[in-house]
Short mmCIF file of C-alpha atoms in Angstrom, two decimals:
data_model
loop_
_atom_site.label_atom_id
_atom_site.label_comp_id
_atom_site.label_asym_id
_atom_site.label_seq_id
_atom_site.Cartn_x
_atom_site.Cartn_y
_atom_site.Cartn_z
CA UNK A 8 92.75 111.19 122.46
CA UNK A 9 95.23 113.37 120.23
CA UNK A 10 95.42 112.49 116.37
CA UNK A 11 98.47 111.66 116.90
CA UNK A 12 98.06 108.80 119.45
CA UNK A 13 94.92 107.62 117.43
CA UNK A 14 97.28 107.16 114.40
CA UNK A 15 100.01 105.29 116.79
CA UNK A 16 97.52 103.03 118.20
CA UNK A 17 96.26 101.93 115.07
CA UNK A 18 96.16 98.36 113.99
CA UNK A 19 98.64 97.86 111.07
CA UNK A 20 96.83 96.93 107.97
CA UNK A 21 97.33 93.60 106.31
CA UNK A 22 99.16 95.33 103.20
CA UNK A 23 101.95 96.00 106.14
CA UNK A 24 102.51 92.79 107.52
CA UNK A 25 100.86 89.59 105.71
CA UNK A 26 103.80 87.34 104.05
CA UNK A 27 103.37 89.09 100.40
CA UNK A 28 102.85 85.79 98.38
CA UNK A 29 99.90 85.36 100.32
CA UNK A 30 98.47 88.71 100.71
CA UNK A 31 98.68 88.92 96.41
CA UNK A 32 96.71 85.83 96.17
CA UNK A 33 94.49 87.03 98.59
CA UNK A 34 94.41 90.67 97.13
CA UNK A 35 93.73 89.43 93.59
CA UNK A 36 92.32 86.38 93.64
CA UNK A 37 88.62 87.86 93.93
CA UNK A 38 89.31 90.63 91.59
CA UNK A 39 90.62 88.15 89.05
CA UNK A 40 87.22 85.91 89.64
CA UNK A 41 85.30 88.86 89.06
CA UNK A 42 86.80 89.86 86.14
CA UNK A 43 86.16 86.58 84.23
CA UNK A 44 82.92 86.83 85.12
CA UNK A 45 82.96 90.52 84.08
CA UNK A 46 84.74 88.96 80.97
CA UNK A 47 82.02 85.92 80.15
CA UNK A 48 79.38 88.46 80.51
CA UNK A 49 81.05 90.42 77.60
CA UNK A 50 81.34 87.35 75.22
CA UNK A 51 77.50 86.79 75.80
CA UNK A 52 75.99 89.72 75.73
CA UNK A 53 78.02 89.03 71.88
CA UNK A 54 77.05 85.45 71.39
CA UNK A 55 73.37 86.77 71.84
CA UNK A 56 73.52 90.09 69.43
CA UNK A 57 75.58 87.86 66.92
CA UNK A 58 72.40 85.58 66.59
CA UNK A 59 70.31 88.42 65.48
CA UNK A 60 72.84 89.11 62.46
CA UNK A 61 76.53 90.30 61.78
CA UNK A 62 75.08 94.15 61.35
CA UNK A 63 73.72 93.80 65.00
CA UNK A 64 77.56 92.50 66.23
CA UNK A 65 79.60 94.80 63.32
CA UNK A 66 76.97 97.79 65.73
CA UNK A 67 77.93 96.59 69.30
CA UNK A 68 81.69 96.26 67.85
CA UNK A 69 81.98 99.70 66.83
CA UNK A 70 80.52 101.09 69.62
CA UNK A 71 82.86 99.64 72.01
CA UNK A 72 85.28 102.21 71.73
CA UNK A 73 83.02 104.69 73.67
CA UNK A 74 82.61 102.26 76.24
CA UNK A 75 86.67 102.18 76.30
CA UNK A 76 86.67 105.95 76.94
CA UNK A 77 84.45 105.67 79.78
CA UNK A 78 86.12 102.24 81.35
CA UNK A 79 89.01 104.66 81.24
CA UNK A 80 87.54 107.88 83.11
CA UNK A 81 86.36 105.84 85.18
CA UNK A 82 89.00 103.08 86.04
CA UNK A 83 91.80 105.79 85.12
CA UNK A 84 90.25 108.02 88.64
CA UNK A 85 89.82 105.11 90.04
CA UNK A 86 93.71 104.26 90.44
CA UNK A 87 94.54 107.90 91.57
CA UNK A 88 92.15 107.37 94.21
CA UNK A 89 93.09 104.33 95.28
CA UNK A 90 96.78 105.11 94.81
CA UNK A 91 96.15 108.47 97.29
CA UNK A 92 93.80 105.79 99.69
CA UNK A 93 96.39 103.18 100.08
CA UNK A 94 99.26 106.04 100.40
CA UNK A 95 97.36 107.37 103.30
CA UNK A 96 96.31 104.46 105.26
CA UNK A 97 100.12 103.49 105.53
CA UNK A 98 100.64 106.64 106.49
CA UNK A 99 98.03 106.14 109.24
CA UNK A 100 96.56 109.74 107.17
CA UNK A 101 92.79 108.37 107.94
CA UNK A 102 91.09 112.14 108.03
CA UNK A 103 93.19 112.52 104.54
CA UNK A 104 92.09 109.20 103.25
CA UNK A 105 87.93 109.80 104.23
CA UNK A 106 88.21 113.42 101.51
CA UNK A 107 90.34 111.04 98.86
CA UNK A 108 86.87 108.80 99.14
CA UNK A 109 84.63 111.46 99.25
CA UNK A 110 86.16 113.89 96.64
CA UNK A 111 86.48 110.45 94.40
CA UNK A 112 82.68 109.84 94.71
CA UNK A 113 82.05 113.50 93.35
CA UNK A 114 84.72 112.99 90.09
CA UNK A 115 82.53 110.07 89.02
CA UNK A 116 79.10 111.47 89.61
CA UNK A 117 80.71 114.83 87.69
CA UNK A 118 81.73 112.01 84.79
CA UNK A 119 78.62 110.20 84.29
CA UNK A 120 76.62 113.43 84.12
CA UNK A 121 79.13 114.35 80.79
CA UNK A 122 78.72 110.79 79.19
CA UNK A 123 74.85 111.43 79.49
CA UNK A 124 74.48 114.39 77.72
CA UNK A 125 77.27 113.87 75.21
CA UNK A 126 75.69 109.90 74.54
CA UNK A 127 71.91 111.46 74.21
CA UNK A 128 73.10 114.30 71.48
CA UNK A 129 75.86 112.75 70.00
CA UNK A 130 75.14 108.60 69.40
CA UNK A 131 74.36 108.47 65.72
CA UNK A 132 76.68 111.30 64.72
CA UNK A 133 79.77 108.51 66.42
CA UNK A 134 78.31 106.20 64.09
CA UNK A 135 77.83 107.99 60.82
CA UNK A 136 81.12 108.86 61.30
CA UNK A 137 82.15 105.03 60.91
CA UNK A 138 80.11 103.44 58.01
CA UNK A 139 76.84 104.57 55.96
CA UNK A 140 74.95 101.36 56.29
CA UNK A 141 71.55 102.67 57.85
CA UNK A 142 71.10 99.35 59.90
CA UNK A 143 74.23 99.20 61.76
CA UNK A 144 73.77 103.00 62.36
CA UNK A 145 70.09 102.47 63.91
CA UNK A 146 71.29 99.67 66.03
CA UNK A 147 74.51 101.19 67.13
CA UNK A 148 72.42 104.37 68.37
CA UNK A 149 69.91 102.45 70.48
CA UNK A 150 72.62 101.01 72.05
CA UNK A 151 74.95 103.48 72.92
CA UNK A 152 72.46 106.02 73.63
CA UNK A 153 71.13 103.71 76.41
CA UNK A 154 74.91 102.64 77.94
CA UNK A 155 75.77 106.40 78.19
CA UNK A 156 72.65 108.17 79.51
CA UNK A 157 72.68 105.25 82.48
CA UNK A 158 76.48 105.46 82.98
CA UNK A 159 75.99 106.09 86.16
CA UNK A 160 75.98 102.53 86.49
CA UNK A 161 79.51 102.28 85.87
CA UNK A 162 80.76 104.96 87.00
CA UNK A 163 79.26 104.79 90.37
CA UNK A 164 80.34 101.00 90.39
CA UNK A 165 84.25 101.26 89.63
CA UNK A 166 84.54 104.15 92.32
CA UNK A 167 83.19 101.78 95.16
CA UNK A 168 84.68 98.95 94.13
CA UNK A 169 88.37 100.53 94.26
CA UNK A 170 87.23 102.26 97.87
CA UNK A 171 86.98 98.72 99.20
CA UNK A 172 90.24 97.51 96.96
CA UNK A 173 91.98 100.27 98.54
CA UNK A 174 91.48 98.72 101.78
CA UNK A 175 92.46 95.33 101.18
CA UNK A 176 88.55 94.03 100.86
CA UNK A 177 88.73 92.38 97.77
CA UNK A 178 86.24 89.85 98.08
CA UNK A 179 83.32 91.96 98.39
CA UNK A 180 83.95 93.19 94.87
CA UNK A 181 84.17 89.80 93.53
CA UNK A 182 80.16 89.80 95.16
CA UNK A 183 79.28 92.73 93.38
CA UNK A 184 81.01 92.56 90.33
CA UNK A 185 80.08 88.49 90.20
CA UNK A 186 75.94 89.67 91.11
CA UNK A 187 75.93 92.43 88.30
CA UNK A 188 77.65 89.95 85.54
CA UNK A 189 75.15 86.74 86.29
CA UNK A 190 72.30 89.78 86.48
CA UNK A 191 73.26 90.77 83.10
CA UNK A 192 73.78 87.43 81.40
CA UNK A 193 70.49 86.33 82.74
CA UNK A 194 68.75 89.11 81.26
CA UNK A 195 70.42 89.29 77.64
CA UNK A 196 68.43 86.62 75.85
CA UNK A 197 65.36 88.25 77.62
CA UNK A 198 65.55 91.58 76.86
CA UNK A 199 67.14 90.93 73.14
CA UNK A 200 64.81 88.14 72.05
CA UNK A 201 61.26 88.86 73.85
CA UNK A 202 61.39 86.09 76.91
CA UNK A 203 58.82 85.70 79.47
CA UNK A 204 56.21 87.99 78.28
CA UNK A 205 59.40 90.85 77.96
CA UNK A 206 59.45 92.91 74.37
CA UNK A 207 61.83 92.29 72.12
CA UNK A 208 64.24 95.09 72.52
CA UNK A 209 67.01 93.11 70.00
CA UNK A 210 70.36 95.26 70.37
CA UNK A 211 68.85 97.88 72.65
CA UNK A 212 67.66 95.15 74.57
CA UNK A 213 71.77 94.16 75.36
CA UNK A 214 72.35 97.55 76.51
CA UNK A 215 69.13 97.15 79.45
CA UNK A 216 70.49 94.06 80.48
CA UNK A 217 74.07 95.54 80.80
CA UNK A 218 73.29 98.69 82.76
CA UNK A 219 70.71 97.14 84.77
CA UNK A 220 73.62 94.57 86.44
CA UNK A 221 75.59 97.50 86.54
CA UNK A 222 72.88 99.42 89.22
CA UNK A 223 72.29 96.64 91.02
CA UNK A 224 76.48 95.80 91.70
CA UNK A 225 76.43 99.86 92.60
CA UNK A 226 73.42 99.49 95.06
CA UNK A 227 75.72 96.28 96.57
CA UNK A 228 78.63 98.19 96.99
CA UNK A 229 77.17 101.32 98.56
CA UNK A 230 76.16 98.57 101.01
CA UNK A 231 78.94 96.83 101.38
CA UNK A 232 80.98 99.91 101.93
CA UNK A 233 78.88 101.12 104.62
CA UNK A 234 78.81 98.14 106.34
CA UNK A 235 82.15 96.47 105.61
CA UNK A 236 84.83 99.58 104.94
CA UNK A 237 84.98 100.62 108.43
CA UNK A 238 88.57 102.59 107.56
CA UNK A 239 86.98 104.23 105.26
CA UNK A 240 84.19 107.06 106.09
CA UNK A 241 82.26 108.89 103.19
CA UNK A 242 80.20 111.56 104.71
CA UNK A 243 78.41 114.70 101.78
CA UNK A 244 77.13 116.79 104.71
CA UNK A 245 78.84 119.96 104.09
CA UNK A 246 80.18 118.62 101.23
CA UNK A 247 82.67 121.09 99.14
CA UNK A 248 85.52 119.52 96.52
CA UNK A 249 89.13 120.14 97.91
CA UNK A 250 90.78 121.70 95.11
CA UNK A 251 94.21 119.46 96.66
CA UNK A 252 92.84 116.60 96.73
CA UNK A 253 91.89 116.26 93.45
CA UNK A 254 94.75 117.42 92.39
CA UNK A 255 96.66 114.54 93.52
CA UNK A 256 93.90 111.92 92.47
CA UNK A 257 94.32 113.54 88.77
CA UNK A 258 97.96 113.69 88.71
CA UNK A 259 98.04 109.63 89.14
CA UNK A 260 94.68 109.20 87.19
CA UNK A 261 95.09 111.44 84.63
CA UNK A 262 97.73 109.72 83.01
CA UNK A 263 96.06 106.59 83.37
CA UNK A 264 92.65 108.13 81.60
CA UNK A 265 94.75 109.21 78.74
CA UNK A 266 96.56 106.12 78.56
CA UNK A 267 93.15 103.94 78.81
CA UNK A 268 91.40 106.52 76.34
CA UNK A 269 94.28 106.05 73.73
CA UNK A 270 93.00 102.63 73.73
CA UNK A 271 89.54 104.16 72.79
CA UNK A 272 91.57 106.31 69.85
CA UNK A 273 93.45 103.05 68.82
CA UNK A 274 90.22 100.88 68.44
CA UNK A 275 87.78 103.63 66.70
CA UNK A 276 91.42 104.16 64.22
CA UNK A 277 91.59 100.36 63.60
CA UNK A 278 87.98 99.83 63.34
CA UNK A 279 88.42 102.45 60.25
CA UNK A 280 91.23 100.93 58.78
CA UNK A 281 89.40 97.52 58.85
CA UNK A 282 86.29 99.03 57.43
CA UNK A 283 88.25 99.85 54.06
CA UNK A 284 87.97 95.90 53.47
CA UNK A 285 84.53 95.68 55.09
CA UNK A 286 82.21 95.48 58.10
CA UNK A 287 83.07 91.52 58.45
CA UNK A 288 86.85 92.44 59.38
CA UNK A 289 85.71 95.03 62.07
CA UNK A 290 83.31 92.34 63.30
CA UNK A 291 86.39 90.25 63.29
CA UNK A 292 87.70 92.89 65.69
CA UNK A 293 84.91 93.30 68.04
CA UNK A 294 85.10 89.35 68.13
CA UNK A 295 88.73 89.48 69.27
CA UNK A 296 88.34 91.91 72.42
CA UNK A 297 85.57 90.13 73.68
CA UNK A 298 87.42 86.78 73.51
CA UNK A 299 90.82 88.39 74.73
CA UNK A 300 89.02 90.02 77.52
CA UNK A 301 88.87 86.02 78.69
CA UNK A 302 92.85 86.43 78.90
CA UNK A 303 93.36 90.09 80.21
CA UNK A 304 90.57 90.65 82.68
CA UNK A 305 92.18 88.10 84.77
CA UNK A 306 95.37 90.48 84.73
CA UNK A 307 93.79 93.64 85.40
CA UNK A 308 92.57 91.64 88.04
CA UNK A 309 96.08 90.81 89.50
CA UNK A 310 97.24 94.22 89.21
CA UNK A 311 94.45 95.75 90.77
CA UNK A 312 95.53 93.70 93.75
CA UNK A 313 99.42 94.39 93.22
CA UNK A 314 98.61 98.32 93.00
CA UNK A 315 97.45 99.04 96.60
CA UNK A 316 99.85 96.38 97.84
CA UNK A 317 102.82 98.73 96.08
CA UNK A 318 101.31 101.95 97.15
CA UNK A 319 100.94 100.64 100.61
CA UNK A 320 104.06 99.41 101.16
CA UNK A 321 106.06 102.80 99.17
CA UNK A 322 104.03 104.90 101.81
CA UNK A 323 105.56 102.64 104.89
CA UNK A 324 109.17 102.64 103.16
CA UNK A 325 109.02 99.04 103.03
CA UNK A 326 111.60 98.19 99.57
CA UNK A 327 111.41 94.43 99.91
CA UNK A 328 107.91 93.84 99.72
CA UNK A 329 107.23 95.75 96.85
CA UNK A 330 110.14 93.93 94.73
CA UNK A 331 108.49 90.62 96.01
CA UNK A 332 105.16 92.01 94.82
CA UNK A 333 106.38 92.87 91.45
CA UNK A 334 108.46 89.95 90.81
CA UNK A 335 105.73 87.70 91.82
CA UNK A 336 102.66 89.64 89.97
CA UNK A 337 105.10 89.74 86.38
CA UNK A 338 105.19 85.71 86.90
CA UNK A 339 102.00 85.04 87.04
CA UNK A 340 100.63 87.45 84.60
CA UNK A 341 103.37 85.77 81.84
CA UNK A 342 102.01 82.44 82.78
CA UNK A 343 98.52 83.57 82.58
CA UNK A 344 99.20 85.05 78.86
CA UNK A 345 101.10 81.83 77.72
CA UNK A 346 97.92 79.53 78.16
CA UNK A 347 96.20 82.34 76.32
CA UNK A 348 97.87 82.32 73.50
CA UNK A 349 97.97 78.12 73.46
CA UNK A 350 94.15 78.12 73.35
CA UNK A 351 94.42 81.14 70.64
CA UNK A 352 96.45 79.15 68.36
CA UNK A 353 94.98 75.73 69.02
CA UNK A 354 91.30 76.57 68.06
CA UNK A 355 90.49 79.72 66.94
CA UNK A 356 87.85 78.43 64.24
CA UNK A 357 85.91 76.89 67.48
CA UNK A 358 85.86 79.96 69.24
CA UNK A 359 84.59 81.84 66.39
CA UNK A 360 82.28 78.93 65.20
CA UNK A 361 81.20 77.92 68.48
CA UNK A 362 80.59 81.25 70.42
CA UNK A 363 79.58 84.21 67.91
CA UNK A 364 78.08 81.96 64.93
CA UNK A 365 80.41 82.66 62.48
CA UNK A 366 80.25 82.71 58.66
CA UNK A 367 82.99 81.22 56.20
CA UNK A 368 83.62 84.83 55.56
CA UNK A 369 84.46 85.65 59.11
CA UNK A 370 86.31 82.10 59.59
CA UNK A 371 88.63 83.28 56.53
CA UNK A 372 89.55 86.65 58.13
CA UNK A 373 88.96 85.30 62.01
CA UNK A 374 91.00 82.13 62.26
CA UNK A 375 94.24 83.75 60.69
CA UNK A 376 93.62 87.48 62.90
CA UNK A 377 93.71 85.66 66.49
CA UNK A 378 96.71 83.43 65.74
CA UNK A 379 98.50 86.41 64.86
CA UNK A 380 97.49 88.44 67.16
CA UNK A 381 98.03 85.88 70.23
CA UNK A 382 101.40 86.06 69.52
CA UNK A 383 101.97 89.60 71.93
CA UNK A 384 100.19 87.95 74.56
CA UNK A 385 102.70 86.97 77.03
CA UNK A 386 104.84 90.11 76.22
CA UNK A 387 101.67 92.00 77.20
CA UNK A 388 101.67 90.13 80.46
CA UNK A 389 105.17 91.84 81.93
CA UNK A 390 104.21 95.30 80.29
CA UNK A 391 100.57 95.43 81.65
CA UNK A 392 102.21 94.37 85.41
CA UNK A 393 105.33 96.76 84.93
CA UNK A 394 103.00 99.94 84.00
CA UNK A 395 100.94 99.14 87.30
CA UNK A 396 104.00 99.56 88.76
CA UNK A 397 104.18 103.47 87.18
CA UNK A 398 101.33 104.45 88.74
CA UNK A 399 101.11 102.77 92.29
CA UNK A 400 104.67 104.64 92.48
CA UNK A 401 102.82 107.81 91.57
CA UNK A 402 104.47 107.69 88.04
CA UNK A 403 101.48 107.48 85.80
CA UNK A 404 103.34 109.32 83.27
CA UNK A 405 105.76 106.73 82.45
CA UNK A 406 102.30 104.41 81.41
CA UNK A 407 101.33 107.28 79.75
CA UNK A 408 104.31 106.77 77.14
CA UNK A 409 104.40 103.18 77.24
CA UNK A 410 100.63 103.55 76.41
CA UNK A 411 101.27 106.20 73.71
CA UNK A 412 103.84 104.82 72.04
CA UNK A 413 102.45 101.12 71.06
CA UNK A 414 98.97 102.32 70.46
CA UNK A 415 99.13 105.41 68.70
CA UNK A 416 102.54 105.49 67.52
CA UNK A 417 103.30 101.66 66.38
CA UNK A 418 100.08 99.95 65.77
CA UNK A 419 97.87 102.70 64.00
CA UNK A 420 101.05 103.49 61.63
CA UNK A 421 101.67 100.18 61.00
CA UNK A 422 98.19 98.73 60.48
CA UNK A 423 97.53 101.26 57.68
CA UNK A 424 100.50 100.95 55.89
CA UNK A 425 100.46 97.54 56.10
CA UNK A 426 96.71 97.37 54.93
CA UNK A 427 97.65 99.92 52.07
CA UNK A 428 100.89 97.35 50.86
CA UNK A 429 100.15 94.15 51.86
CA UNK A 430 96.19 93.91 52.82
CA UNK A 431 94.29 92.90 55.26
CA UNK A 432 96.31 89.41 56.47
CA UNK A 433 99.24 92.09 57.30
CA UNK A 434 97.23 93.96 59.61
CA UNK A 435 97.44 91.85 62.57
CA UNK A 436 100.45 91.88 62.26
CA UNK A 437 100.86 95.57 64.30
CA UNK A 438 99.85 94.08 67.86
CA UNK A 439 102.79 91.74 67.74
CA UNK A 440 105.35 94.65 66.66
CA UNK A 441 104.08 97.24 69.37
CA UNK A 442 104.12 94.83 72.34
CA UNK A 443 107.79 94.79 71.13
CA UNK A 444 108.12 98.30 71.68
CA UNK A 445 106.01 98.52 74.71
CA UNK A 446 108.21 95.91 76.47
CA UNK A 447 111.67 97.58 75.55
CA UNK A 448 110.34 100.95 76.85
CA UNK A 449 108.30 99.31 80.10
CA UNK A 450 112.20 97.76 81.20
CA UNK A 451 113.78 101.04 80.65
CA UNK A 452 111.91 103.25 82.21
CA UNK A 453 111.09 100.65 85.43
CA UNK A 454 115.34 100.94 85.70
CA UNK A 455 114.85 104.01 86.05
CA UNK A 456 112.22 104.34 89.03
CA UNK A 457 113.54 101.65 90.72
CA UNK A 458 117.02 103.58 91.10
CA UNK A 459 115.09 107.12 92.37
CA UNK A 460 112.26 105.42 94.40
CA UNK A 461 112.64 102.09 95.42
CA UNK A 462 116.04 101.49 95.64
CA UNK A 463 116.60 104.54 97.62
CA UNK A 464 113.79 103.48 100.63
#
């Protein structure tokens, strides 16, 4: 049988055909499950540090903004691949969608081999860099030393996961991703505090617990992709990178790693600015992207679902499903975000009391930072959903400047003027004022691709 006729007998995928409203929920749904588990994992392996004492969470806080930067390599070639997956599989391009897999698998092996050298040599410079108190510096270095040499973990994880997202198989990720998480929180208050005959480990001990979920979910989804992902076949034997290929995974990811990693810039910039009041305020920090992770992961979720559904459809020239998908995911993210930022301003004192321990210190600087800061929060909800839209489109560029401009160009500036003329209470202030920015820009330039791409199918 001819390619050809293979390609015309093929079933149509569900991304083709199932009434979109349905095929969202069902798209997203387990991603956005998986991500609050991903998300509750976050906030323990906190709560449990915090209990050892505020240097031990100030140490985890600051060194989140490595684990940013490789969330971002990671996720950021994760989207070109599944962008390039989905694009061939409604173009019935099956051959082209097995190297897109394979070539993937070899970008994030390639990745985790950089974070492990540059983690081993360069921990404690990253935090010398950020404060001279010799406690946070010792725990910060076990820590990060130990989430970078095993990135593999991570790495290894996202790539499968968005192989079986790119295929509509959703569900199996919520396994995997749900199995690592309940692995990890299991093992936190073992590893940190000594359980069950364990040693104490303390910080260090968060870090085991964390990759060690994070192999088993990757052992789950090399499984589940063998067994499950039957569109799909990844095959090393004769194995050499296509130079094309990659090339098209990078020109959607790569504007989606820089746009992720300017994240990474914007926290380790705040996290200074905040440190010129002290450690408490960056603590404060650390505090508020665990608990907003609660909000957002359930978004990333959705879009991770809308993404392959827009891809898919753009590749099949199919214009009203991907306005329905948009229209729909923007309405549910916004709702999503508004109950966030009700519980954000109702009770921030519990959250900070109840879940990380909290001094009278942090209370003073916590309770007024979240209510501020929850203020973006449903603004954030359209932009997040209308940049998704950028890059299943093959636009990452446009994210790229959304991205740039509200992180490094609005809320850096504005923090540190605002801590150098009003103080710290200001500071919060910038997240508010760049989702402003980021949501004029997001409607301008989606005008703009809808009139040369989706209007025009």
């Amino acid at each position: 049988m001819s390619d050809i006729q293979k390609q015309t007998d093929a079933p149509e995928n569900k991304m083709g055909v199932m009434p979109v409203p349905k095929l969202l929920i069902t798209m997203s749904l387990p991603m956005m499950l998986s991500m609050l588990v991903q998300a509750l994992y976050n906030i323990v392996d906190s709560m449990f540090v915090a209990k050892l004492s505020e240097d031990a969470l100030t140490a985890v806080s600051l060194a989140f903004p490595v684990q940013t930067l490789m969330i971002a390599i990671s996720g950021g070639t994760g989207v070109g691949i599944n962008a390039l997956l989905s694009r061939n599989l409604g173009e019935k391009d099956f051959e082209g969608a097995d190297r897109a897999a394979t070539n993937g698998l070899f970008l994030a092996i390639v990745s985790c081999i950089v974070f492990a050298a540059a983690g081993f040599f360069g921990s404690r410079l990253f935090f010398t860099l950020q404060t001279d108190n010799p406690v946070i510096i010792n725990y910060g270095t076990q820590y990060l030393r130990i989430i970078t040499v095993l990135s593999a973990g991570i790495f290894l994880q996202i790539t499968f996961e968005r192989l079986m997202q790119s295929t509509g198989k959703t569900f199996y990720n919520m396994v995997t991703q749900g199995t690592g998480a309940i692995i990890n929180i299991i093992l936190d208050p073992i590893m940190i505090f000594g359980l069950f005959g364990f040693p104490r480990l303390e910080v260090a001990g968060a870090a085991v617990a964390t990759v060690t979920g994070q192999v088993i979910a990757v052992l789950m989804s090399v499984y589940f992709n063998r067994t499950k992902n039957k569109e799909i076949h990844v095959d090393f034997r004769g194995f050499r990178p296509h130079k094309k290929t990659i090339a098209i995974i990078y020109k959607v990811g790569i504007p989606s790693i820089i746009m992720q990693s300017i994240g990474s810039v914007m926290t380790f910039g705040f996290n200074k600015i905040l440190l010129m009041f002290s450690s408490t305020a960056a603590a404060v920090f650390g505090v508020y992207f665990k608990l907003q992770s609660f909000i957002f992961m359930p978004i990333f979720g959705l879009n991770n679902g809308m993404i392959p559904i827009i891809a898919y459809n753009y590749g099949a020239r199919r214009q009203r499903r991907i306005t329905q998908a948009i229209k729909m995911s923007v309405a549910i993210a916004m709702s999503i975000m508004a109950a966030g930022c009700i519980v954000f301003l109702a009770c921030p004192s519990f959250l900070l009391s109840a879940l990380f321990s909290a001094s009278e210190n942090m209370l003073s600087i916590g309770v007024p930072a979240l209510r501020i800061i929850s203020l973006h929060f449903v603004l954030a909800g359209y932009s997040i959903i209308i940049s998704s839209t950028f890059q299943a489109l093959g636009n990452g560029v446009y994210s790229l400047i959304v991205s740039a401009a509200r992180q490094l160009f609005v809320i850096l500036p504005v923090a540190y003027i605002s801590a150098k003329i009003f103080g710290l209470s200001a500071v919060w202030w910038s997240f508010p004022i760049a989702e402003l920015v980021s949501v004029l820009l997001c409607t301008l330039l989606f005008i703009r691709i809808y009139r040369q791409k989706i209007k025009m199918l």
